[in-house]
PDB file of C-alpha atoms in Angstrom:
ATOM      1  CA  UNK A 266      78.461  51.083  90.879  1.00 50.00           C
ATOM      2  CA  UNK A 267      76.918  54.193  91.667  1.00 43.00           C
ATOM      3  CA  UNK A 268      76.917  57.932  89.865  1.00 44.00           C
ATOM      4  CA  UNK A 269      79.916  60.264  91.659  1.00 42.00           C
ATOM      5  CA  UNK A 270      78.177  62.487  94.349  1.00 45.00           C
ATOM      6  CA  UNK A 271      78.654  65.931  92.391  1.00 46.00           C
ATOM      7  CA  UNK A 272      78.954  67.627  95.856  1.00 49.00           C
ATOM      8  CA  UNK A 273      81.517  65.778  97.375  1.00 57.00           C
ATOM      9  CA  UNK A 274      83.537  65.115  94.283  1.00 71.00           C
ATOM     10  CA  UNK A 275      83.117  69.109  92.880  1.00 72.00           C
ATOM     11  CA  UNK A 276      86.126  71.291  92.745  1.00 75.00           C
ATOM     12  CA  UNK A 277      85.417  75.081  94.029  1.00 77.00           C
ATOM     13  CA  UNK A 278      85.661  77.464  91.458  1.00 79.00           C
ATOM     14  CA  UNK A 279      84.238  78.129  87.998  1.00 85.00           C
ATOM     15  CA  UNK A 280      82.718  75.091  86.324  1.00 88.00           C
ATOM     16  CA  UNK A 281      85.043  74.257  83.283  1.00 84.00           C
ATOM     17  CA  UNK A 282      83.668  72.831  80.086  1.00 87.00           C
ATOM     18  CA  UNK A 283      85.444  69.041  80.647  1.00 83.00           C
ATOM     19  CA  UNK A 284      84.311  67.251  83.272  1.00 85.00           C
ATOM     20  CA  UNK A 285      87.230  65.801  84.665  1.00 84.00           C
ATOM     21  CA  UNK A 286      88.462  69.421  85.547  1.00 84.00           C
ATOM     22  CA  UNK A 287      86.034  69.404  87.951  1.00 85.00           C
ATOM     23  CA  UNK A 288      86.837  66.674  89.384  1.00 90.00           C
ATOM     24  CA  UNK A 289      88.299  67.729  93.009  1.00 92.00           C
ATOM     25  CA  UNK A 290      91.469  65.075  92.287  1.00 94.00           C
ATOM     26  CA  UNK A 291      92.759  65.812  95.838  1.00 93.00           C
ATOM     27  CA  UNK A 292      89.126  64.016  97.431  1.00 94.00           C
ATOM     28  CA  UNK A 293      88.949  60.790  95.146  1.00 96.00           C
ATOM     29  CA  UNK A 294      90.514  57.811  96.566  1.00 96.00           C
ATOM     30  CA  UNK A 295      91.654  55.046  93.674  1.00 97.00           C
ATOM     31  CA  UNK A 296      90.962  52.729  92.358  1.00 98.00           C
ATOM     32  CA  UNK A 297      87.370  53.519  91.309  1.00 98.00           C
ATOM     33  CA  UNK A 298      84.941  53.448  88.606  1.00 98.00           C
ATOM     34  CA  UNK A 299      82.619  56.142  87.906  1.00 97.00           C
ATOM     35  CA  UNK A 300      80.015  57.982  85.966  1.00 97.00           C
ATOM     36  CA  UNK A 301      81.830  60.738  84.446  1.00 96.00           C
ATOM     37  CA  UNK A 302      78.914  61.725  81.416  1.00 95.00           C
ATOM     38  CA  UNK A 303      76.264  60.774  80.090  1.00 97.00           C
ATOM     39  CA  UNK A 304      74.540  62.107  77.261  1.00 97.00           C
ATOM     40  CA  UNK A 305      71.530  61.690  75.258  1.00 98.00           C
ATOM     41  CA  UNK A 306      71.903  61.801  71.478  1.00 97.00           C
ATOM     42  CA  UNK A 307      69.432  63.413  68.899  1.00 97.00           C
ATOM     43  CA  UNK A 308      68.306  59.623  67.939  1.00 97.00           C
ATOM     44  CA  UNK A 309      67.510  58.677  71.459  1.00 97.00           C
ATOM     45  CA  UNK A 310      70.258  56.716  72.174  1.00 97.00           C
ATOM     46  CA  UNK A 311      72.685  57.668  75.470  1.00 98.00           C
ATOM     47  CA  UNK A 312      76.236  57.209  75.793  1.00 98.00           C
ATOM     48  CA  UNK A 313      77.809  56.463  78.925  1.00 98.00           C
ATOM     49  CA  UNK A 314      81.663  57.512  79.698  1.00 98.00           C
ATOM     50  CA  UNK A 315      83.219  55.782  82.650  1.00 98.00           C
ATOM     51  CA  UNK A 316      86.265  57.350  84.282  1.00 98.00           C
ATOM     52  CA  UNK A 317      87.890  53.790  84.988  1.00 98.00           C
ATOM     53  CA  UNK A 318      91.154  55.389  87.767  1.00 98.00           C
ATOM     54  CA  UNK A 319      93.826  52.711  88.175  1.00 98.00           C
ATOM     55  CA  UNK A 320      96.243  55.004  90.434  1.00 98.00           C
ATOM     56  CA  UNK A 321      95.325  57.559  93.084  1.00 98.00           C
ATOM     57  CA  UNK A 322      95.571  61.318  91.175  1.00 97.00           C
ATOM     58  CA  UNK A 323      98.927  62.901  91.717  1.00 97.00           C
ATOM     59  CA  UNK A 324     100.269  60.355  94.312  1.00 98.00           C
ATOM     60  CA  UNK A 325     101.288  57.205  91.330  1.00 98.00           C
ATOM     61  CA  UNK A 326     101.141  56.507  87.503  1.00 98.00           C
ATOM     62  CA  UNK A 327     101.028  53.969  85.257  1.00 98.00           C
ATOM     63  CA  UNK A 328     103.957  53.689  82.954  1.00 98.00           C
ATOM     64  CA  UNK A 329     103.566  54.220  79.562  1.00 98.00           C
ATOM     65  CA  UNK A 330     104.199  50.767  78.440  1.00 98.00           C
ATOM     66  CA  UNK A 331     101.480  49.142  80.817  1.00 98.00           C
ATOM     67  CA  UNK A 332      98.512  51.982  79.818  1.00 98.00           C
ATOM     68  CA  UNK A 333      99.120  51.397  76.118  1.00 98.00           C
ATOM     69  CA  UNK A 334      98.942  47.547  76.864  1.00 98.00           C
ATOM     70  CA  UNK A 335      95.797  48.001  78.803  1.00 98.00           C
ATOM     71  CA  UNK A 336      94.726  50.183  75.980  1.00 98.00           C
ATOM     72  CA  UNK A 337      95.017  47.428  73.455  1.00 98.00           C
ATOM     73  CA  UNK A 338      93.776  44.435  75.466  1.00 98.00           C
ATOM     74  CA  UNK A 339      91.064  46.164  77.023  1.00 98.00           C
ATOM     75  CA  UNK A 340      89.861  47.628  73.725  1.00 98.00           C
ATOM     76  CA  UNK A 341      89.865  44.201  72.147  1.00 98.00           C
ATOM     77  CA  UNK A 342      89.410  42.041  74.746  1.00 98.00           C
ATOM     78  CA  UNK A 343      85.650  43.891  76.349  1.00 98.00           C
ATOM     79  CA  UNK A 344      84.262  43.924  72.592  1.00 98.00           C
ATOM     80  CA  UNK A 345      84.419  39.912  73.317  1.00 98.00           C
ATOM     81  CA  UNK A 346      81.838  40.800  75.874  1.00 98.00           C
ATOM     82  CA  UNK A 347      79.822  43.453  74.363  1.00 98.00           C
ATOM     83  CA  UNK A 348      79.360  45.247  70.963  1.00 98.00           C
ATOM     84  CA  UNK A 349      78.233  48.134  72.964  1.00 98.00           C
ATOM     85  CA  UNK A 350      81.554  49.817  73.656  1.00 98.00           C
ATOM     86  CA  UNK A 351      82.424  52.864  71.654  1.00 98.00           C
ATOM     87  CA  UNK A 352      86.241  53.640  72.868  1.00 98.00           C
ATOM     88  CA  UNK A 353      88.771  52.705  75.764  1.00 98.00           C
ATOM     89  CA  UNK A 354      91.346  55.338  75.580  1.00 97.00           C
ATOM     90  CA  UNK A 355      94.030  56.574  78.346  1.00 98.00           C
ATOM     91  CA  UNK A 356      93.792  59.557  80.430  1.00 97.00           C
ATOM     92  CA  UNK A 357      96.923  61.728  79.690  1.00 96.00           C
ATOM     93  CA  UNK A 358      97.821  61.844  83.187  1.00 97.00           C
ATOM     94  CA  UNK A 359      98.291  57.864  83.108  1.00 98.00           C
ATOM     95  CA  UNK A 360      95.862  57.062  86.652  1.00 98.00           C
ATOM     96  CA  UNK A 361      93.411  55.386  84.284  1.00 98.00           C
ATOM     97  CA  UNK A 362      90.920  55.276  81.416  1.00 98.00           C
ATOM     98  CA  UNK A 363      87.986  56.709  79.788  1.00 98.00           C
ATOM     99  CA  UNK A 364      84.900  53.817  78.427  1.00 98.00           C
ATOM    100  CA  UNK A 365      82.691  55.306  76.516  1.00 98.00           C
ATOM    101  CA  UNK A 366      80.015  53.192  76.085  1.00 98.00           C
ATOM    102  CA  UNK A 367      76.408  53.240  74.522  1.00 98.00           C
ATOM    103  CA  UNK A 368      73.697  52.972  76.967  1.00 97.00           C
ATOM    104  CA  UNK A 369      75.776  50.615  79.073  1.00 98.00           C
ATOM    105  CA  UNK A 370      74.141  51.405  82.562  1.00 98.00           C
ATOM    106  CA  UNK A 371      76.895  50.952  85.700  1.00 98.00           C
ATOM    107  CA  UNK A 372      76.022  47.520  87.435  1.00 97.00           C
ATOM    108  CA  UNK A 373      76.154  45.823  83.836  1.00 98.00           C
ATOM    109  CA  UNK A 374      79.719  47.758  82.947  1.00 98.00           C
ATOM    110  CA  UNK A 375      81.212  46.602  86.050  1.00 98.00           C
ATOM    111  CA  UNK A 376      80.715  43.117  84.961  1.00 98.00           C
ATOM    112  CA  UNK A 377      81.807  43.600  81.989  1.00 98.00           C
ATOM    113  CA  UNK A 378      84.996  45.429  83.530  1.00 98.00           C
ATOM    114  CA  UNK A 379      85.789  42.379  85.592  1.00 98.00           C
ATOM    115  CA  UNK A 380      85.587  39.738  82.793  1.00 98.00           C
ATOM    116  CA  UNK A 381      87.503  41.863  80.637  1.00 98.00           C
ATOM    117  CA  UNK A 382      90.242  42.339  83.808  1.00 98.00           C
ATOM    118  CA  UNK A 383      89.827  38.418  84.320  1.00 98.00           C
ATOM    119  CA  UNK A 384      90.936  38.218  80.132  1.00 98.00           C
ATOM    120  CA  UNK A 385      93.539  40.351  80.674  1.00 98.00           C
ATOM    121  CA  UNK A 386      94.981  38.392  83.114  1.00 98.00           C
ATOM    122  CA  UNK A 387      94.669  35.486  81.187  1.00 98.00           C
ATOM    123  CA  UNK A 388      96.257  36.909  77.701  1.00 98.00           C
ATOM    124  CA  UNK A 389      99.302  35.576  76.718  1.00 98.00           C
ATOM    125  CA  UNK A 390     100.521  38.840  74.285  1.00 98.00           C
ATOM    126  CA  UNK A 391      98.951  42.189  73.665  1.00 98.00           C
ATOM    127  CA  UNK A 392      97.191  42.306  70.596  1.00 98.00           C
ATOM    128  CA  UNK A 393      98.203  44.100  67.923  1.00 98.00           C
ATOM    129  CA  UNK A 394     101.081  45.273  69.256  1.00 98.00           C
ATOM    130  CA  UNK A 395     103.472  45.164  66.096  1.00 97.00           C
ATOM    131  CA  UNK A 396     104.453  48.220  64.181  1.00 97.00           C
ATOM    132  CA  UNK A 397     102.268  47.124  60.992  1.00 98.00           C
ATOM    133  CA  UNK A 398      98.940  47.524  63.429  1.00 98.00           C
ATOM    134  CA  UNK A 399     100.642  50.148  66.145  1.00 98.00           C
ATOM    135  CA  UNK A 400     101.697  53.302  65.825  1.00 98.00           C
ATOM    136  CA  UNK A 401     104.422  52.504  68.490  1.00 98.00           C
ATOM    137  CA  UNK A 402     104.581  49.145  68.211  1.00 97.00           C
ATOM    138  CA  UNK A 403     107.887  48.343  70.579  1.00 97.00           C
ATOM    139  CA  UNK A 404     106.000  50.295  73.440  1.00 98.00           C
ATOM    140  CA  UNK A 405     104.370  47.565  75.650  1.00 98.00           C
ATOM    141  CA  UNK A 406     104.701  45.150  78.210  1.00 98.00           C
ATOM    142  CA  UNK A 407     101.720  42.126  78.596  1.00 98.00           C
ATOM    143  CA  UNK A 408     103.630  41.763  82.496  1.00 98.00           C
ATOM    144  CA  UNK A 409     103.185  45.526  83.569  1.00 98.00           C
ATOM    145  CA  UNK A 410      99.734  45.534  82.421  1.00 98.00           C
ATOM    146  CA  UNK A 411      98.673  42.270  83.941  1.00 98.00           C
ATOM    147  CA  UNK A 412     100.415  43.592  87.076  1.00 98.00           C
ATOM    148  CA  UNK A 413      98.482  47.067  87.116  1.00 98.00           C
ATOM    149  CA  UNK A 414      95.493  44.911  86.093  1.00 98.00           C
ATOM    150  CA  UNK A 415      95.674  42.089  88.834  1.00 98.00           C
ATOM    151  CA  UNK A 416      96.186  45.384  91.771  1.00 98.00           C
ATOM    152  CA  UNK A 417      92.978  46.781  90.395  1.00 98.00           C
ATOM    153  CA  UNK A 418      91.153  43.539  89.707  1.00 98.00           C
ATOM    154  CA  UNK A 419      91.694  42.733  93.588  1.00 98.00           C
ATOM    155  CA  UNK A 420      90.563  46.053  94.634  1.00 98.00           C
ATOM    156  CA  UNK A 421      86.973  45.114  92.905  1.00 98.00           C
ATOM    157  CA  UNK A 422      85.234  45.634  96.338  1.00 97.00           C
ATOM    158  CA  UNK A 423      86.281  49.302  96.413  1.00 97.00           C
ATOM    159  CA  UNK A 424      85.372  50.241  92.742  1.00 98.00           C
ATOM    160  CA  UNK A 425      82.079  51.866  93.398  1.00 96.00           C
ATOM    161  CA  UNK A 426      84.076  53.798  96.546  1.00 95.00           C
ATOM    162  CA  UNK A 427      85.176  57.671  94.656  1.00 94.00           C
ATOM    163  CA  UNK A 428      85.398  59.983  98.041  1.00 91.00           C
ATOM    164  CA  UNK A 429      85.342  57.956 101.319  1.00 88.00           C
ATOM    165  CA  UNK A 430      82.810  58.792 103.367  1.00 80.00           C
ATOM    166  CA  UNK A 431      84.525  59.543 106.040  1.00 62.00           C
ATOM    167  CA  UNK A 432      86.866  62.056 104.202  1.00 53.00           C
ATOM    168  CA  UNK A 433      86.532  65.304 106.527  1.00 54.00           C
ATOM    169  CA  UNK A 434      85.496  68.144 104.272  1.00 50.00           C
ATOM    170  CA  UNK A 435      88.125  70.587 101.996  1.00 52.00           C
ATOM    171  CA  UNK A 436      89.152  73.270 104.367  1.00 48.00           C
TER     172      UNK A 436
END
């Protein structure tokens, strides 16, 4: 898994403070993983967000009930694998995720993507999904995320892939 290519990935225009806005979302071609930040903290230590994309940008979604399953099982199920990950959380515009890790480099957080995927896949519920542990409790569904899951888990070839490179340049 390689770093995005900030000048094939770059939208024109002034450079907004999130990163994601400038993203060109029109280039990308899902499902990838990528490199969104990384940042060094006063203590030495670097965090790592991944922008995990599920569904191409403004072409499909993820329902709600499948990204707050993948939320949940992801969340749980990756800390089996590492004590290094800070947050999994959904991107509002339901293509995919945010990891934010802690010095989790890219070859080693694909790995742990694909076990996690391969858990998924293998879960029989969604944890904590009960209105005692969930703020929404009644809104998930263990077969649309293993479904969303399974597409993007057999896609693992193309994860490192974020702008073909045969994409003919923005006019």
């Amino acid at each position: 898994m390689s770093e995005h290519n900030e000048s094939s990935t770059l939208t024109d225009g002034p450079r907004m403070n999130v990163e994601s806005f400038n993203l060109d979302h029109t280039r990308v071609l899902a499902p990838f993983v990528r490199v969104a930040d990384r940042k060094r903290l006063p203590g030495g230590d670097v965090l790592v967000k991944y922008d995990v994309r599920l569904c191409q940008p403004n072409v499909e979604h993820l329902g709600m009930r499948a990204v707050h399953s993948i939320e949940h099982l992801t969340a749980e199920l990756m800390r089996n694998h590492t004590d290094r990950l800070v947050d999994f959380s959904p991107m509002g515009c339901q293509t995919g995720f945010y990891a934010l890790t802690l010095g989790i480099e890219p070859e080693e957080f694909a790995a742990l993507l694909e076990a996690t995927c391969r858990d998924i896949l293998a879960a029989t519920q969604v944890p904590a999904a009960n209105e005692v542990q969930c703020g929404w409790g009644a809104n998930h569904s263990l077969a649309e995320a293993q479904a969303a899951v399974r597409a993007f888990l057999a896609a693992r070839d193309q994860w490192t892939v974020v702008v073909p490179d045969d994409e003919p340049p923005a006019a």
